[in-house]
Amino acid sequence: MKKLDILTRLKKAGVIAVVRGETKEEALSACQSIVKGGLKGLELTFTVPQADQVIKELLSIYKDQKDVVIGAGTVLDAVTARLAILAGAEYIVSPCFDKETAELCNLYQIPYLPGCMTIDEMKTALKSGVDIVKLFPGSAYGPSIVTAFKAPMPQLNIMPTGGVSLDNMKDWFDAGVITVGVGGNLLAPAATGDFDKVTEVAQQYVAKLQEIKG
């Protein structure tokens, strides 16, 4: 079961790094620095120039590391989703729900993680075969909202993105999320070319995750 295997790896990764970059080279270096730091989940956003090529290169680099899971982010429509899937993306992430994209991902047995903010959006996503809902932006709510959403829909698997940090990551997991997406503070050093710092911050996230998961 291709889809189940990918979902299992996403859950095991625990932290998904949301990678942006001004250039293809910056994004590629950032991804390698993140994996070097021990994080196994990469979401390469389609705001990166030639994002599909970056995904292809990453898959080539990590083809022997089965625990590294590589997906595409900021996918706004089904056309972009298909481009990402053909490049080898193992999961698709959107800032909002799109029915055509959900159907396309189902066709290819690829997990689709759409951004949702309301219980109604989450219900619509579940009905369209979505397994993990991206709570976006997480900073608009905070961890306490997870308990509120899961009360009427305990079957919800939630990944908050935006507003997740080393300081509040434990609160999110305590609230019942399946995995978290992190970007800003993890990727900030990449903008100035300090990729060693990216690795260092990634290591901090790995240590925090191990502390949370025991």
PDB file of C-alpha atoms in Angstrom:
ATOM      1  CA  MET A   1       0.000   0.000   0.000  1.00  0.00           C
ATOM      2  CA  LYS A   2       1.922   2.997  -1.352  1.00  0.00           C
ATOM      3  CA  LYS A   3      -0.221   5.662   0.329  1.00  0.00           C
ATOM      4  CA  LEU A   4      -0.203   3.938   3.730  1.00  0.00           C
ATOM      5  CA  ASP A   5       3.585   3.554   3.581  1.00  0.00           C
ATOM      6  CA  ILE A   6       4.043   7.287   2.906  1.00  0.00           C
ATOM      7  CA  LEU A   7       1.595   8.262   5.681  1.00  0.00           C
ATOM      8  CA  THR A   8       3.476   6.014   8.123  1.00  0.00           C
ATOM      9  CA  ARG A   9       6.771   7.680   7.182  1.00  0.00           C
ATOM     10  CA  LEU A  10       5.238  11.164   7.592  1.00  0.00           C
ATOM     11  CA  LYS A  11       4.029  10.260  11.077  1.00  0.00           C
ATOM     12  CA  LYS A  12       7.398   8.744  11.978  1.00  0.00           C
ATOM     13  CA  ALA A  13       9.259  11.837  10.707  1.00  0.00           C
ATOM     14  CA  GLY A  14       7.356  13.907  13.303  1.00  0.00           C
ATOM     15  CA  VAL A  15       8.690  17.218  12.014  1.00  0.00           C
ATOM     16  CA  ILE A  16       8.229  18.262   8.379  1.00  0.00           C
ATOM     17  CA  ALA A  17      10.587  21.010   7.217  1.00  0.00           C
ATOM     18  CA  VAL A  18       8.826  23.508   4.935  1.00  0.00           C
ATOM     19  CA  VAL A  19      11.592  24.588   2.563  1.00  0.00           C
ATOM     20  CA  ARG A  20      11.475  27.846   0.613  1.00  0.00           C
ATOM     21  CA  GLY A  21      14.358  29.559  -1.150  1.00  0.00           C
ATOM     22  CA  GLU A  22      15.222  32.332  -3.589  1.00  0.00           C
ATOM     23  CA  THR A  23      17.050  29.903  -5.873  1.00  0.00           C
ATOM     24  CA  LYS A  24      17.050  26.209  -6.709  1.00  0.00           C
ATOM     25  CA  GLU A  25      20.586  25.938  -5.259  1.00  0.00           C
ATOM     26  CA  GLU A  26      19.625  27.564  -1.949  1.00  0.00           C
ATOM     27  CA  ALA A  27      16.663  25.218  -1.507  1.00  0.00           C
ATOM     28  CA  LEU A  28      18.744  22.142  -2.365  1.00  0.00           C
ATOM     29  CA  SER A  29      21.498  23.114   0.097  1.00  0.00           C
ATOM     30  CA  ALA A  30      18.907  23.859   2.787  1.00  0.00           C
ATOM     31  CA  CYS A  31      17.292  20.428   2.321  1.00  0.00           C
ATOM     32  CA  GLN A  32      20.648  18.656   2.574  1.00  0.00           C
ATOM     33  CA  SER A  33      21.524  20.640   5.709  1.00  0.00           C
ATOM     34  CA  ILE A  34      18.181  19.689   7.277  1.00  0.00           C
ATOM     35  CA  VAL A  35      18.630  15.965   6.609  1.00  0.00           C
ATOM     36  CA  LYS A  36      22.225  16.219   7.871  1.00  0.00           C
ATOM     37  CA  GLY A  37      20.749  17.574  11.115  1.00  0.00           C
ATOM     38  CA  GLY A  38      18.565  14.470  11.438  1.00  0.00           C
ATOM     39  CA  LEU A  39      15.143  15.630  10.236  1.00  0.00           C
ATOM     40  CA  LYS A  40      13.611  13.224   7.710  1.00  0.00           C
ATOM     41  CA  GLY A  41      10.554  15.107   6.391  1.00  0.00           C
ATOM     42  CA  LEU A  42      11.024  17.604   3.542  1.00  0.00           C
ATOM     43  CA  GLU A  43       8.282  19.730   1.986  1.00  0.00           C
ATOM     44  CA  LEU A  44       9.768  21.534  -0.996  1.00  0.00           C
ATOM     45  CA  THR A  45       7.488  24.467  -1.794  1.00  0.00           C
ATOM     46  CA  PHE A  46       6.537  25.418  -5.336  1.00  0.00           C
ATOM     47  CA  THR A  47       7.532  29.020  -4.603  1.00  0.00           C
ATOM     48  CA  VAL A  48      11.095  27.745  -5.196  1.00  0.00           C
ATOM     49  CA  PRO A  49      12.241  28.249  -8.828  1.00  0.00           C
ATOM     50  CA  GLN A  50      12.292  24.906 -10.725  1.00  0.00           C
ATOM     51  CA  ALA A  51      10.798  23.165  -7.700  1.00  0.00           C
ATOM     52  CA  ASP A  52      10.080  19.967  -9.645  1.00  0.00           C
ATOM     53  CA  GLN A  53      13.776  19.682 -10.567  1.00  0.00           C
ATOM     54  CA  VAL A  54      14.780  20.125  -6.927  1.00  0.00           C
ATOM     55  CA  ILE A  55      12.409  17.291  -5.956  1.00  0.00           C
ATOM     56  CA  LYS A  56      13.955  15.037  -8.631  1.00  0.00           C
ATOM     57  CA  GLU A  57      17.468  15.817  -7.374  1.00  0.00           C
ATOM     58  CA  LEU A  58      16.508  15.191  -3.736  1.00  0.00           C
ATOM     59  CA  LEU A  59      14.972  11.825  -4.627  1.00  0.00           C
ATOM     60  CA  SER A  60      18.183  10.909  -6.424  1.00  0.00           C
ATOM     61  CA  ILE A  61      20.358  11.965  -3.458  1.00  0.00           C
ATOM     62  CA  TYR A  62      18.257  10.121  -0.851  1.00  0.00           C
ATOM     63  CA  LYS A  63      17.113   7.106  -2.902  1.00  0.00           C
ATOM     64  CA  ASP A  64      18.843   4.738  -0.449  1.00  0.00           C
ATOM     65  CA  GLN A  65      17.468   6.459   2.668  1.00  0.00           C
ATOM     66  CA  LYS A  66      13.926   5.120   2.876  1.00  0.00           C
ATOM     67  CA  ASP A  67      13.109   7.094   6.040  1.00  0.00           C
ATOM     68  CA  VAL A  68      13.555  10.425   4.192  1.00  0.00           C
ATOM     69  CA  VAL A  69      10.140  11.461   2.854  1.00  0.00           C
ATOM     70  CA  ILE A  70      10.016  14.169   0.167  1.00  0.00           C
ATOM     71  CA  GLY A  71       6.883  16.100  -0.758  1.00  0.00           C
ATOM     72  CA  ALA A  72       5.773  19.249  -2.561  1.00  0.00           C
ATOM     73  CA  GLY A  73       4.288  22.277  -0.798  1.00  0.00           C
ATOM     74  CA  THR A  74       2.391  25.426  -1.810  1.00  0.00           C
ATOM     75  CA  VAL A  75       0.584  23.389  -4.475  1.00  0.00           C
ATOM     76  CA  LEU A  76      -2.354  25.566  -5.539  1.00  0.00           C
ATOM     77  CA  ASP A  77      -3.975  23.429  -8.239  1.00  0.00           C
ATOM     78  CA  ALA A  78      -4.182  19.959  -9.786  1.00  0.00           C
ATOM     79  CA  VAL A  79      -1.861  20.893 -12.682  1.00  0.00           C
ATOM     80  CA  THR A  80       0.954  21.738 -10.252  1.00  0.00           C
ATOM     81  CA  ALA A  81       0.153  18.628  -8.189  1.00  0.00           C
ATOM     82  CA  ARG A  82       0.542  16.402 -11.261  1.00  0.00           C
ATOM     83  CA  LEU A  83       3.835  18.114 -12.155  1.00  0.00           C
ATOM     84  CA  ALA A  84       5.076  17.436  -8.598  1.00  0.00           C
ATOM     85  CA  ILE A  85       3.893  13.811  -8.622  1.00  0.00           C
ATOM     86  CA  LEU A  86       5.564  13.169 -11.993  1.00  0.00           C
ATOM     87  CA  ALA A  87       8.776  14.601 -10.503  1.00  0.00           C
ATOM     88  CA  GLY A  88       8.442  11.988  -7.729  1.00  0.00           C
ATOM     89  CA  ALA A  89       6.826  13.961  -4.873  1.00  0.00           C
ATOM     90  CA  GLU A  90       5.611  11.484  -2.245  1.00  0.00           C
ATOM     91  CA  TYR A  91       2.952  13.795  -0.799  1.00  0.00           C
ATOM     92  CA  ILE A  92       1.270  17.075  -1.743  1.00  0.00           C
ATOM     93  CA  VAL A  93       0.639  20.024   0.596  1.00  0.00           C
ATOM     94  CA  SER A  94      -1.612  23.012  -0.167  1.00  0.00           C
ATOM     95  CA  PRO A  95      -2.339  26.225   1.768  1.00  0.00           C
ATOM     96  CA  CYS A  96      -6.071  25.546   1.189  1.00  0.00           C
ATOM     97  CA  PHE A  97      -8.342  22.674   0.132  1.00  0.00           C
ATOM     98  CA  ASP A  98      -8.824  22.015  -3.587  1.00  0.00           C
ATOM     99  CA  LYS A  99     -11.175  19.211  -4.680  1.00  0.00           C
ATOM    100  CA  GLU A 100      -9.489  18.592  -8.053  1.00  0.00           C
ATOM    101  CA  THR A 101      -6.125  18.226  -6.345  1.00  0.00           C
ATOM    102  CA  ALA A 102      -7.614  15.810  -3.792  1.00  0.00           C
ATOM    103  CA  GLU A 103      -9.049  13.644  -6.587  1.00  0.00           C
ATOM    104  CA  LEU A 104      -5.782  13.670  -8.539  1.00  0.00           C
ATOM    105  CA  CYS A 105      -3.777  12.637  -5.460  1.00  0.00           C
ATOM    106  CA  ASN A 106      -6.259   9.831  -4.764  1.00  0.00           C
ATOM    107  CA  LEU A 107      -5.819   8.637  -8.352  1.00  0.00           C
ATOM    108  CA  TYR A 108      -2.045   8.330  -7.859  1.00  0.00           C
ATOM    109  CA  GLN A 109      -2.286   7.041  -4.243  1.00  0.00           C
ATOM    110  CA  ILE A 110      -0.426  10.114  -2.965  1.00  0.00           C
ATOM    111  CA  PRO A 111      -1.335  11.678   0.404  1.00  0.00           C
ATOM    112  CA  TYR A 112      -2.843  15.164   0.111  1.00  0.00           C
ATOM    113  CA  LEU A 113      -2.453  17.559   3.072  1.00  0.00           C
ATOM    114  CA  PRO A 114      -4.596  20.663   2.456  1.00  0.00           C
ATOM    115  CA  GLY A 115      -4.550  23.744   4.679  1.00  0.00           C
ATOM    116  CA  CYS A 116      -7.793  24.107   6.640  1.00  0.00           C
ATOM    117  CA  MET A 117      -8.874  26.624   9.284  1.00  0.00           C
ATOM    118  CA  THR A 118     -12.471  25.669  10.062  1.00  0.00           C
ATOM    119  CA  ILE A 119     -14.318  22.508  11.082  1.00  0.00           C
ATOM    120  CA  ASP A 120     -16.353  22.775   7.875  1.00  0.00           C
ATOM    121  CA  GLU A 121     -13.211  22.821   5.698  1.00  0.00           C
ATOM    122  CA  MET A 122     -11.827  19.835   7.605  1.00  0.00           C
ATOM    123  CA  LYS A 123     -15.064  17.878   7.128  1.00  0.00           C
ATOM    124  CA  THR A 124     -14.994  18.598   3.366  1.00  0.00           C
ATOM    125  CA  ALA A 125     -11.357  17.467   3.195  1.00  0.00           C
ATOM    126  CA  LEU A 126     -12.096  14.193   5.006  1.00  0.00           C
ATOM    127  CA  LYS A 127     -15.018  13.462   2.647  1.00  0.00           C
ATOM    128  CA  SER A 128     -12.614  13.863  -0.285  1.00  0.00           C
ATOM    129  CA  GLY A 129     -10.213  11.226   1.039  1.00  0.00           C
ATOM    130  CA  VAL A 130      -7.745  13.437   2.924  1.00  0.00           C
ATOM    131  CA  ASP A 131      -5.844  11.540   5.656  1.00  0.00           C
ATOM    132  CA  ILE A 132      -3.922  14.415   7.276  1.00  0.00           C
ATOM    133  CA  VAL A 133      -5.286  17.963   7.502  1.00  0.00           C
ATOM    134  CA  LYS A 134      -2.807  20.840   7.661  1.00  0.00           C
ATOM    135  CA  LEU A 135      -3.938  23.347  10.285  1.00  0.00           C
ATOM    136  CA  PHE A 136      -2.804  26.553   8.629  1.00  0.00           C
ATOM    137  CA  PRO A 137      -1.788  28.994   9.845  1.00  0.00           C
ATOM    138  CA  GLY A 138      -1.325  27.354  13.238  1.00  0.00           C
ATOM    139  CA  SER A 139      -0.315  30.709  14.726  1.00  0.00           C
ATOM    140  CA  ALA A 140      -3.899  31.973  14.254  1.00  0.00           C
ATOM    141  CA  TYR A 141      -5.119  29.475  16.841  1.00  0.00           C
ATOM    142  CA  GLY A 142      -2.511  27.810  19.029  1.00  0.00           C
ATOM    143  CA  PRO A 143      -2.425  24.212  20.323  1.00  0.00           C
ATOM    144  CA  SER A 144      -5.681  24.389  22.324  1.00  0.00           C
ATOM    145  CA  ILE A 145      -7.745  24.449  19.103  1.00  0.00           C
ATOM    146  CA  VAL A 146      -6.664  20.875  18.279  1.00  0.00           C
ATOM    147  CA  THR A 147      -8.615  19.486  21.235  1.00  0.00           C
ATOM    148  CA  ALA A 148     -11.645  21.543  20.187  1.00  0.00           C
ATOM    149  CA  PHE A 149     -11.516  20.232  16.589  1.00  0.00           C
ATOM    150  CA  LYS A 150     -10.959  16.628  17.642  1.00  0.00           C
ATOM    151  CA  ALA A 151     -13.899  16.631  20.080  1.00  0.00           C
ATOM    152  CA  PRO A 152     -16.574  16.322  17.334  1.00  0.00           C
ATOM    153  CA  MET A 153     -14.183  14.608  14.887  1.00  0.00           C
ATOM    154  CA  PRO A 154     -11.772  12.375  16.845  1.00  0.00           C
ATOM    155  CA  GLN A 155     -10.694  10.734  13.560  1.00  0.00           C
ATOM    156  CA  LEU A 156      -8.938  13.963  12.466  1.00  0.00           C
ATOM    157  CA  ASN A 157      -5.182  13.723  11.899  1.00  0.00           C
ATOM    158  CA  ILE A 158      -3.812  17.258  12.192  1.00  0.00           C
ATOM    159  CA  MET A 159      -0.449  18.743  11.152  1.00  0.00           C
ATOM    160  CA  PRO A 160      -0.100  22.368  12.303  1.00  0.00           C
ATOM    161  CA  THR A 161       2.127  24.587  10.159  1.00  0.00           C
ATOM    162  CA  GLY A 162       2.967  28.230  10.811  1.00  0.00           C
ATOM    163  CA  GLY A 163       3.581  29.152  14.413  1.00  0.00           C
ATOM    164  CA  VAL A 164       5.267  25.896  15.481  1.00  0.00           C
ATOM    165  CA  SER A 165       8.550  26.441  17.325  1.00  0.00           C
ATOM    166  CA  LEU A 166      10.953  24.614  19.633  1.00  0.00           C
ATOM    167  CA  ASP A 167       9.235  26.358  22.545  1.00  0.00           C
ATOM    168  CA  ASN A 168       5.677  25.230  21.788  1.00  0.00           C
ATOM    169  CA  MET A 169       6.201  21.957  19.877  1.00  0.00           C
ATOM    170  CA  LYS A 170       5.476  19.857  22.968  1.00  0.00           C
ATOM    171  CA  ASP A 171       2.178  21.713  23.482  1.00  0.00           C
ATOM    172  CA  TRP A 172       1.103  20.799  19.943  1.00  0.00           C
ATOM    173  CA  PHE A 173       1.912  17.107  20.403  1.00  0.00           C
ATOM    174  CA  ASP A 174       0.269  17.086  23.838  1.00  0.00           C
ATOM    175  CA  ALA A 175      -2.866  18.477  22.161  1.00  0.00           C
ATOM    176  CA  GLY A 176      -2.927  15.459  19.832  1.00  0.00           C
ATOM    177  CA  VAL A 177      -1.338  16.409  16.490  1.00  0.00           C
ATOM    178  CA  ILE A 178       0.139  13.645  14.331  1.00  0.00           C
ATOM    179  CA  THR A 179       3.150  15.631  13.071  1.00  0.00           C
ATOM    180  CA  VAL A 180       4.182  19.309  12.777  1.00  0.00           C
ATOM    181  CA  GLY A 181       5.390  21.535   9.938  1.00  0.00           C
ATOM    182  CA  VAL A 182       8.199  24.013  10.649  1.00  0.00           C
ATOM    183  CA  GLY A 183       9.715  26.653   8.393  1.00  0.00           C
ATOM    184  CA  GLY A 184      10.617  30.172   9.472  1.00  0.00           C
ATOM    185  CA  ASN A 185      13.111  29.781  12.323  1.00  0.00           C
ATOM    186  CA  LEU A 186      14.568  26.560  10.850  1.00  0.00           C
ATOM    187  CA  LEU A 187      15.198  28.055   7.396  1.00  0.00           C
ATOM    188  CA  ALA A 188      16.062  31.643   8.350  1.00  0.00           C
ATOM    189  CA  PRO A 189      19.865  31.046   8.341  1.00  0.00           C
ATOM    190  CA  ALA A 190      19.692  29.637   4.779  1.00  0.00           C
ATOM    191  CA  ALA A 191      18.806  33.091   3.425  1.00  0.00           C
ATOM    192  CA  THR A 192      22.270  34.317   4.449  1.00  0.00           C
ATOM    193  CA  GLY A 193      24.001  31.112   3.336  1.00  0.00           C
ATOM    194  CA  ASP A 194      24.622  29.817   6.866  1.00  0.00           C
ATOM    195  CA  PHE A 195      23.732  26.183   6.175  1.00  0.00           C
ATOM    196  CA  ASP A 196      25.701  24.922   9.185  1.00  0.00           C
ATOM    197  CA  LYS A 197      23.254  26.883  11.343  1.00  0.00           C
ATOM    198  CA  VAL A 198      20.334  25.218   9.542  1.00  0.00           C
ATOM    199  CA  THR A 199      21.833  21.827  10.473  1.00  0.00           C
ATOM    200  CA  GLU A 200      22.269  22.992  14.068  1.00  0.00           C
ATOM    201  CA  VAL A 201      18.616  24.110  14.362  1.00  0.00           C
ATOM    202  CA  ALA A 202      17.474  20.838  12.730  1.00  0.00           C
ATOM    203  CA  GLN A 203      19.428  18.944  15.412  1.00  0.00           C
ATOM    204  CA  GLN A 204      17.596  20.966  18.081  1.00  0.00           C
ATOM    205  CA  TYR A 205      14.251  19.923  16.587  1.00  0.00           C
ATOM    206  CA  VAL A 206      15.346  16.265  16.522  1.00  0.00           C
ATOM    207  CA  ALA A 207      16.396  16.463  20.183  1.00  0.00           C
ATOM    208  CA  LYS A 208      13.097  18.113  21.144  1.00  0.00           C
ATOM    209  CA  LEU A 209      11.109  15.493  19.215  1.00  0.00           C
ATOM    210  CA  GLN A 210      12.975  12.657  20.947  1.00  0.00           C
ATOM    211  CA  GLU A 211      12.296  14.313  24.307  1.00  0.00           C
ATOM    212  CA  ILE A 212       8.557  14.571  23.486  1.00  0.00           C
ATOM    213  CA  LYS A 213       8.211  11.067  22.058  1.00  0.00           C
ATOM    214  CA  GLY A 214      10.355   9.529  24.797  1.00  0.00           C
TER     215      GLY A 214
END
